PDB file of C-alpha atoms in Angstrom:
ATOM      1  CA  GLY A   1      29.158  -2.781  -9.637  1.00  0.00           C
ATOM      2  CA  GLU A   2      27.410  -1.367  -6.601  1.00  0.00           C
ATOM      3  CA  ASN A   3      23.853  -2.565  -6.289  1.00  0.00           C
ATOM      4  CA  VAL A   4      21.029  -2.519  -3.759  1.00  0.00           C
ATOM      5  CA  GLU A   5      18.247  -5.068  -4.079  1.00  0.00           C
ATOM      6  CA  GLN A   6      14.897  -4.420  -2.395  1.00  0.00           C
ATOM      7  CA  HIS A   7      11.914  -6.681  -1.715  1.00  0.00           C
ATOM      8  CA  PRO A   8       8.988  -6.777  -1.996  1.00  0.00           C
ATOM      9  CA  SER A   9       8.120  -4.349  -4.768  1.00  0.00           C
ATOM     10  CA  THR A  10       4.586  -3.968  -3.403  1.00  0.00           C
ATOM     11  CA  LEU A  11       3.231  -4.618   0.053  1.00  0.00           C
ATOM     12  CA  SER A  12      -0.316  -4.342   1.350  1.00  0.00           C
ATOM     13  CA  VAL A  13      -1.000  -4.622   5.070  1.00  0.00           C
ATOM     14  CA  GLN A  14      -4.005  -4.131   7.295  1.00  0.00           C
ATOM     15  CA  GLU A  15      -3.978  -0.944   9.324  1.00  0.00           C
ATOM     16  CA  GLY A  16      -2.416  -1.668  12.688  1.00  0.00           C
ATOM     17  CA  ASP A  17      -0.328  -4.576  11.419  1.00  0.00           C
ATOM     18  CA  SER A  18       3.428  -4.479  10.852  1.00  0.00           C
ATOM     19  CA  ALA A  19       5.265  -4.048   7.572  1.00  0.00           C
ATOM     20  CA  VAL A  20       8.746  -5.314   6.798  1.00  0.00           C
ATOM     21  CA  ILE A  21      10.882  -4.332   3.823  1.00  0.00           C
ATOM     22  CA  LYS A  22      14.178  -6.068   3.135  1.00  0.00           C
ATOM     23  CA  CYS A  23      17.280  -4.988   1.248  1.00  0.00           C
ATOM     24  CA  THR A  24      20.667  -6.405   0.373  1.00  0.00           C
ATOM     25  CA  TYR A  25      23.732  -4.542  -0.825  1.00  0.00           C
ATOM     26  CA  SER A  26      26.698  -5.695  -2.840  1.00  0.00           C
ATOM     27  CA  ASP A  27      29.528  -3.347  -1.853  1.00  0.00           C
ATOM     28  CA  SER A  28      31.068  -4.390   1.450  1.00  0.00           C
ATOM     29  CA  ALA A  29      32.552  -0.885   1.792  1.00  0.00           C
ATOM     30  CA  SER A  30      29.058   0.584   2.238  1.00  0.00           C
ATOM     31  CA  ASN A  31      28.575   1.786   5.777  1.00  0.00           C
ATOM     32  CA  TYR A  32      25.639   4.173   5.754  1.00  0.00           C
ATOM     33  CA  PHE A  33      22.115   2.979   5.061  1.00  0.00           C
ATOM     34  CA  PRO A  34      19.346   5.575   4.830  1.00  0.00           C
ATOM     35  CA  TRP A  35      15.681   4.840   4.251  1.00  0.00           C
ATOM     36  CA  TYR A  36      13.553   7.279   2.290  1.00  0.00           C
ATOM     37  CA  LYS A  37       9.793   7.689   2.065  1.00  0.00           C
ATOM     38  CA  GLN A  38       8.411   9.157  -1.129  1.00  0.00           C
ATOM     39  CA  GLU A  39       4.808  10.212  -1.487  1.00  0.00           C
ATOM     40  CA  LEU A  40       3.359  10.572  -4.947  1.00  0.00           C
ATOM     41  CA  GLY A  41       4.990  13.428  -6.835  1.00  0.00           C
ATOM     42  CA  LYS A  42       7.064  14.487  -3.851  1.00  0.00           C
ATOM     43  CA  ARG A  43      10.747  14.421  -2.954  1.00  0.00           C
ATOM     44  CA  PRO A  44      12.341  11.464  -1.139  1.00  0.00           C
ATOM     45  CA  GLN A  45      12.442  12.211   2.561  1.00  0.00           C
ATOM     46  CA  LEU A  46      14.755  10.541   5.026  1.00  0.00           C
ATOM     47  CA  ILE A  47      12.824   8.675   7.698  1.00  0.00           C
ATOM     48  CA  ILE A  48      15.611   6.792   9.436  1.00  0.00           C
ATOM     49  CA  ASP A  49      19.205   5.810   8.835  1.00  0.00           C
ATOM     50  CA  ILE A  50      21.713   3.398  10.304  1.00  0.00           C
ATOM     51  CA  ARG A  51      25.467   3.250  10.240  1.00  0.00           C
ATOM     52  CA  SER A  52      27.514   0.095  10.092  1.00  0.00           C
ATOM     53  CA  ASN A  53      28.763   0.352  13.644  1.00  0.00           C
ATOM     54  CA  VAL A  54      25.280  -0.469  15.008  1.00  0.00           C
ATOM     55  CA  GLY A  55      22.990  -3.403  14.381  1.00  0.00           C
ATOM     56  CA  GLU A  56      19.645  -1.835  15.159  1.00  0.00           C
ATOM     57  CA  LYS A  57      18.044   1.571  15.508  1.00  0.00           C
ATOM     58  CA  LYS A  58      14.533   2.520  16.502  1.00  0.00           C
ATOM     59  CA  ASP A  59      12.503   5.706  16.220  1.00  0.00           C
ATOM     60  CA  GLN A  60       8.960   5.387  17.546  1.00  0.00           C
ATOM     61  CA  ARG A  61       7.116   3.000  15.171  1.00  0.00           C
ATOM     62  CA  ILE A  62      10.047   2.609  12.797  1.00  0.00           C
ATOM     63  CA  ALA A  63      13.073   0.387  13.282  1.00  0.00           C
ATOM     64  CA  VAL A  64      15.948  -0.675  11.084  1.00  0.00           C
ATOM     65  CA  THR A  65      18.238  -3.648  11.460  1.00  0.00           C
ATOM     66  CA  LEU A  66      21.579  -4.274   9.799  1.00  0.00           C
ATOM     67  CA  ASN A  67      23.469  -7.520   9.314  1.00  0.00           C
ATOM     68  CA  LYS A  68      26.884  -6.549   7.954  1.00  0.00           C
ATOM     69  CA  THR A  69      28.051 -10.118   7.549  1.00  0.00           C
ATOM     70  CA  ALA A  70      25.125 -11.029   5.338  1.00  0.00           C
ATOM     71  CA  LYS A  71      24.909  -7.534   3.815  1.00  0.00           C
ATOM     72  CA  HIS A  72      21.210  -7.349   4.681  1.00  0.00           C
ATOM     73  CA  PHE A  73      19.234  -4.521   6.188  1.00  0.00           C
ATOM     74  CA  SER A  74      15.539  -4.184   6.905  1.00  0.00           C
ATOM     75  CA  LEU A  75      12.893  -1.616   7.736  1.00  0.00           C
ATOM     76  CA  HIS A  76      10.148  -2.476  10.208  1.00  0.00           C
ATOM     77  CA  ILE A  77       7.050  -0.330  10.639  1.00  0.00           C
ATOM     78  CA  THR A  78       4.755  -1.300  13.500  1.00  0.00           C
ATOM     79  CA  GLU A  79       1.155  -0.265  14.133  1.00  0.00           C
ATOM     80  CA  THR A  80       0.801   0.940  10.557  1.00  0.00           C
ATOM     81  CA  GLN A  81      -1.433   3.905   9.806  1.00  0.00           C
ATOM     82  CA  PRO A  82      -2.999   5.179   6.565  1.00  0.00           C
ATOM     83  CA  GLU A  83      -0.399   7.940   6.330  1.00  0.00           C
ATOM     84  CA  ASP A  84       2.328   5.302   6.096  1.00  0.00           C
ATOM     85  CA  SER A  85       1.124   4.558   2.545  1.00  0.00           C
ATOM     86  CA  ALA A  86       3.961   5.617   0.204  1.00  0.00           C
ATOM     87  CA  VAL A  87       6.929   4.251  -1.706  1.00  0.00           C
ATOM     88  CA  TYR A  88       9.863   3.369   0.514  1.00  0.00           C
ATOM     89  CA  PHE A  89      13.436   3.227  -0.776  1.00  0.00           C
ATOM     90  CA  CYS A  90      16.378   1.678   0.967  1.00  0.00           C
ATOM     91  CA  ALA A  91      19.796   2.985   0.036  1.00  0.00           C
ATOM     92  CA  ALA A  92      23.494   2.535   0.703  1.00  0.00           C
ATOM     93  CA  SER A  93      26.438   4.872   0.742  1.00  0.00           C
ATOM     94  CA  LYS A  94      30.111   4.877   1.678  1.00  0.00           C
ATOM     95  CA  ASP A  95      31.936   6.974   4.164  1.00  0.00           C
ATOM     96  CA  ARG A  96      33.962   9.187   1.886  1.00  0.00           C
ATOM     97  CA  SER A  97      33.757  12.626   0.354  1.00  0.00           C
ATOM     98  CA  ALA A  98      30.734  13.285  -1.832  1.00  0.00           C
ATOM     99  CA  SER A  99      29.758   9.642  -1.766  1.00  0.00           C
ATOM    100  CA  LYS A 100      26.788   8.824  -3.930  1.00  0.00           C
ATOM    101  CA  ILE A 101      23.671   7.135  -2.582  1.00  0.00           C
ATOM    102  CA  ILE A 102      22.680   3.922  -4.324  1.00  0.00           C
ATOM    103  CA  PHE A 103      18.938   3.394  -4.097  1.00  0.00           C
ATOM    104  CA  GLY A 104      16.957   0.196  -4.089  1.00  0.00           C
ATOM    105  CA  SER A 105      14.092  -0.233  -6.515  1.00  0.00           C
ATOM    106  CA  GLY A 106      11.434   0.806  -3.999  1.00  0.00           C
ATOM    107  CA  THR A 107       8.502  -0.790  -2.189  1.00  0.00           C
ATOM    108  CA  ARG A 108       5.004   0.546  -2.671  1.00  0.00           C
ATOM    109  CA  LEU A 109       3.352   0.161   0.733  1.00  0.00           C
ATOM    110  CA  SER A 110      -0.433   0.319   0.928  1.00  0.00           C
ATOM    111  CA  ILE A 111      -2.275   0.346   4.244  1.00  0.00           C
ATOM    112  CA  ARG A 112      -5.760  -1.159   4.094  1.00  0.00           C
ATOM    113  CA  PRO A 113      -8.289   0.462   6.439  1.00  0.00           C
TER     114      PRO A 113
ATOM    115  CA  GLU B   1      13.605  24.793   8.335  1.00  0.00           C
ATOM    116  CA  PRO B   2      16.151  25.249   5.527  1.00  0.00           C
ATOM    117  CA  GLU B   3      15.491  23.265   2.385  1.00  0.00           C
ATOM    118  CA  VAL B   4      16.871  22.641  -1.070  1.00  0.00           C
ATOM    119  CA  THR B   5      14.892  24.530  -3.695  1.00  0.00           C
ATOM    120  CA  GLN B   6      14.666  23.733  -7.389  1.00  0.00           C
ATOM    121  CA  THR B   7      13.349  25.665 -10.363  1.00  0.00           C
ATOM    122  CA  PRO B   8      11.399  25.220 -12.488  1.00  0.00           C
ATOM    123  CA  SER B   9       9.048  22.624 -11.033  1.00  0.00           C
ATOM    124  CA  HIS B  10       8.110  21.465 -14.526  1.00  0.00           C
ATOM    125  CA  GLN B  11       9.917  22.015 -17.824  1.00  0.00           C
ATOM    126  CA  VAL B  12       8.691  20.946 -21.229  1.00  0.00           C
ATOM    127  CA  THR B  13      11.226  21.078 -24.038  1.00  0.00           C
ATOM    128  CA  GLN B  14      11.567  19.901 -27.599  1.00  0.00           C
ATOM    129  CA  MET B  15      13.975  17.124 -28.428  1.00  0.00           C
ATOM    130  CA  GLY B  16      17.395  18.516 -29.267  1.00  0.00           C
ATOM    131  CA  GLN B  17      16.985  21.643 -27.181  1.00  0.00           C
ATOM    132  CA  GLU B  18      19.204  22.610 -24.276  1.00  0.00           C
ATOM    133  CA  VAL B  19      17.780  22.820 -20.787  1.00  0.00           C
ATOM    134  CA  ILE B  20      19.182  24.139 -17.540  1.00  0.00           C
ATOM    135  CA  LEU B  21      17.785  22.931 -14.253  1.00  0.00           C
ATOM    136  CA  ARG B  22      18.496  25.113 -11.261  1.00  0.00           C
ATOM    137  CA  CYS B  23      19.003  24.322  -7.615  1.00  0.00           C
ATOM    138  CA  VAL B  24      19.753  26.320  -4.508  1.00  0.00           C
ATOM    139  CA  PRO B  25      21.310  23.970  -1.934  1.00  0.00           C
ATOM    140  CA  ILE B  26      21.099  24.560   1.791  1.00  0.00           C
ATOM    141  CA  SER B  27      23.473  27.399   2.567  1.00  0.00           C
ATOM    142  CA  ASN B  28      26.030  25.709   4.815  1.00  0.00           C
ATOM    143  CA  HIS B  29      26.186  22.494   2.797  1.00  0.00           C
ATOM    144  CA  LEU B  30      29.371  21.637   0.934  1.00  0.00           C
ATOM    145  CA  TYR B  31      28.389  18.606  -1.164  1.00  0.00           C
ATOM    146  CA  PHE B  32      25.919  18.733  -4.006  1.00  0.00           C
ATOM    147  CA  TYR B  33      24.281  16.045  -6.088  1.00  0.00           C
ATOM    148  CA  TRP B  34      21.945  15.466  -8.977  1.00  0.00           C
ATOM    149  CA  TYR B  35      19.738  12.395  -9.185  1.00  0.00           C
ATOM    150  CA  ARG B  36      17.030  11.460 -11.611  1.00  0.00           C
ATOM    151  CA  GLN B  37      13.929   9.300 -11.363  1.00  0.00           C
ATOM    152  CA  ILE B  38      12.169   8.021 -14.426  1.00  0.00           C
ATOM    153  CA  LEU B  39       8.444   7.679 -13.734  1.00  0.00           C
ATOM    154  CA  GLY B  40       7.731   4.648 -11.576  1.00  0.00           C
ATOM    155  CA  GLN B  41      11.381   3.691 -11.217  1.00  0.00           C
ATOM    156  CA  LYS B  42      14.068   4.097  -8.616  1.00  0.00           C
ATOM    157  CA  VAL B  43      16.159   7.169  -7.937  1.00  0.00           C
ATOM    158  CA  GLU B  44      19.437   7.057  -9.882  1.00  0.00           C
ATOM    159  CA  PHE B  45      22.653   8.905  -9.118  1.00  0.00           C
ATOM    160  CA  LEU B  46      23.943  11.255 -11.802  1.00  0.00           C
ATOM    161  CA  VAL B  47      26.775  13.308 -10.341  1.00  0.00           C
ATOM    162  CA  SER B  48      28.332  14.609  -7.143  1.00  0.00           C
ATOM    163  CA  PHE B  49      30.115  17.930  -6.793  1.00  0.00           C
ATOM    164  CA  TYR B  50      32.449  19.257  -4.146  1.00  0.00           C
ATOM    165  CA  ASN B  51      34.947  22.096  -3.977  1.00  0.00           C
ATOM    166  CA  ASN B  52      33.896  23.357  -7.410  1.00  0.00           C
ATOM    167  CA  GLU B  53      34.549  20.139  -9.234  1.00  0.00           C
ATOM    168  CA  ILE B  54      32.865  16.875 -10.048  1.00  0.00           C
ATOM    169  CA  SER B  55      33.692  14.180  -7.500  1.00  0.00           C
ATOM    170  CA  GLU B  56      31.964  11.289  -9.181  1.00  0.00           C
ATOM    171  CA  LYS B  57      29.595  10.686 -12.053  1.00  0.00           C
ATOM    172  CA  SER B  58      27.543   7.759 -13.262  1.00  0.00           C
ATOM    173  CA  GLU B  59      27.328   6.193 -16.701  1.00  0.00           C
ATOM    174  CA  ILE B  60      24.156   8.180 -17.285  1.00  0.00           C
ATOM    175  CA  PHE B  61      26.097  11.442 -16.954  1.00  0.00           C
ATOM    176  CA  ASP B  62      27.595  11.493 -20.445  1.00  0.00           C
ATOM    177  CA  ASP B  63      28.958  14.386 -22.505  1.00  0.00           C
ATOM    178  CA  GLN B  64      25.469  15.826 -22.930  1.00  0.00           C
ATOM    179  CA  PHE B  65      25.349  16.651 -19.233  1.00  0.00           C
ATOM    180  CA  SER B  66      27.268  19.278 -17.305  1.00  0.00           C
ATOM    181  CA  VAL B  67      27.052  20.868 -13.887  1.00  0.00           C
ATOM    182  CA  GLU B  68      28.102  24.247 -12.668  1.00  0.00           C
ATOM    183  CA  ARG B  69      28.099  26.332  -9.554  1.00  0.00           C
ATOM    184  CA  PRO B  70      28.068  29.762 -11.184  1.00  0.00           C
ATOM    185  CA  ASP B  71      27.883  31.721  -7.938  1.00  0.00           C
ATOM    186  CA  GLY B  72      27.822  31.104  -4.219  1.00  0.00           C
ATOM    187  CA  SER B  73      24.274  29.832  -4.101  1.00  0.00           C
ATOM    188  CA  ASN B  74      23.159  28.168  -7.337  1.00  0.00           C
ATOM    189  CA  PHE B  75      23.977  24.695  -8.621  1.00  0.00           C
ATOM    190  CA  THR B  76      22.852  23.912 -12.151  1.00  0.00           C
ATOM    191  CA  LEU B  77      22.463  20.855 -14.350  1.00  0.00           C
ATOM    192  CA  LYS B  78      22.616  21.439 -18.098  1.00  0.00           C
ATOM    193  CA  ILE B  79      21.529  18.962 -20.721  1.00  0.00           C
ATOM    194  CA  ARG B  80      22.918  20.103 -24.042  1.00  0.00           C
ATOM    195  CA  SER B  81      20.720  18.293 -26.544  1.00  0.00           C
ATOM    196  CA  THR B  82      17.771  16.633 -24.891  1.00  0.00           C
ATOM    197  CA  LYS B  83      16.499  13.211 -25.911  1.00  0.00           C
ATOM    198  CA  LEU B  84      13.106  11.652 -25.290  1.00  0.00           C
ATOM    199  CA  GLU B  85      14.675   9.310 -22.736  1.00  0.00           C
ATOM    200  CA  ASP B  86      15.848  12.289 -20.678  1.00  0.00           C
ATOM    201  CA  SER B  87      12.243  12.743 -19.560  1.00  0.00           C
ATOM    202  CA  ALA B  88      12.298  12.206 -15.814  1.00  0.00           C
ATOM    203  CA  MET B  89      12.109  13.900 -12.448  1.00  0.00           C
ATOM    204  CA  TYR B  90      15.463  15.462 -11.597  1.00  0.00           C
ATOM    205  CA  PHE B  91      16.311  15.892  -7.949  1.00  0.00           C
ATOM    206  CA  CYS B  92      19.037  18.079  -6.563  1.00  0.00           C
ATOM    207  CA  ALA B  93      20.422  17.181  -3.133  1.00  0.00           C
ATOM    208  CA  SER B  94      22.960  18.593  -0.742  1.00  0.00           C
ATOM    209  CA  SER B  95      24.703  17.507   2.424  1.00  0.00           C
ATOM    210  CA  VAL B  96      26.923  19.162   4.988  1.00  0.00           C
ATOM    211  CA  PHE B  97      29.525  16.472   4.690  1.00  0.00           C
ATOM    212  CA  GLY B  98      29.942  13.694   2.169  1.00  0.00           C
ATOM    213  CA  GLY B  99      29.138  10.034   2.532  1.00  0.00           C
ATOM    214  CA  ASN B 100      27.706   8.740   5.785  1.00  0.00           C
ATOM    215  CA  THR B 101      25.619  11.874   6.325  1.00  0.00           C
ATOM    216  CA  GLU B 102      22.083  12.837   5.490  1.00  0.00           C
ATOM    217  CA  ALA B 103      21.396  14.196   2.019  1.00  0.00           C
ATOM    218  CA  PHE B 104      18.510  16.638   1.725  1.00  0.00           C
ATOM    219  CA  PHE B 105      16.550  16.495  -1.502  1.00  0.00           C
ATOM    220  CA  GLY B 106      14.842  19.292  -3.364  1.00  0.00           C
ATOM    221  CA  GLN B 107      11.267  18.939  -4.544  1.00  0.00           C
ATOM    222  CA  GLY B 108      12.395  18.033  -8.046  1.00  0.00           C
ATOM    223  CA  THR B 109      12.037  19.333 -11.595  1.00  0.00           C
ATOM    224  CA  ARG B 110       9.882  17.273 -13.892  1.00  0.00           C
ATOM    225  CA  LEU B 111      11.477  17.385 -17.338  1.00  0.00           C
ATOM    226  CA  THR B 112       9.323  16.369 -20.269  1.00  0.00           C
ATOM    227  CA  VAL B 113      11.010  16.077 -23.657  1.00  0.00           C
ATOM    228  CA  VAL B 114       8.605  16.038 -26.605  1.00  0.00           C
TER     229      VAL B 114
END
């Protein structure tokens, strides 16, 4: 069935360094890939998304890349700050009515001061 | 900024009891969803709803679950006879269009079955 794998499950980086989270998806029909940030006890919040017709998208310190052939996509956070500490989920969805979002298992990112 | 609102924020219920979780999606959104997240785990899809009917449901969404849009604003999830393993955070979400567009999540209802 549809599946999204996410690695690593935990990631600790020094403040100011970069963090990279990687995901793979199984359903080749997936064409929308959102990334969510979830702080403890809070709702998932969309931080960036990418559609299958582009290979890369950037928004300030956050960038996502997509390799459709390999069914890989990644989140890159540069110049990390303490407020970047959270759980990050990658996800995949298809372009059709009421399409569900399939979430990865999450990455707990900790920023060391 | 418009947001999805859910009530209650926390519900404690005894095993075997019925619970109804309530959501008010963003007003111009047409697609509605329920997800759940067991503590420390990933967010799992339960059901999607469009045009007053279920579009898709997961294996988790068995006969104990039902959804309803009783009026023009509310979207509810009912669990008929709760089990201990139903304890989780339940998120409602809505989107203007379906797949390939941003889904906005509510703040969640933490359901604790004792």
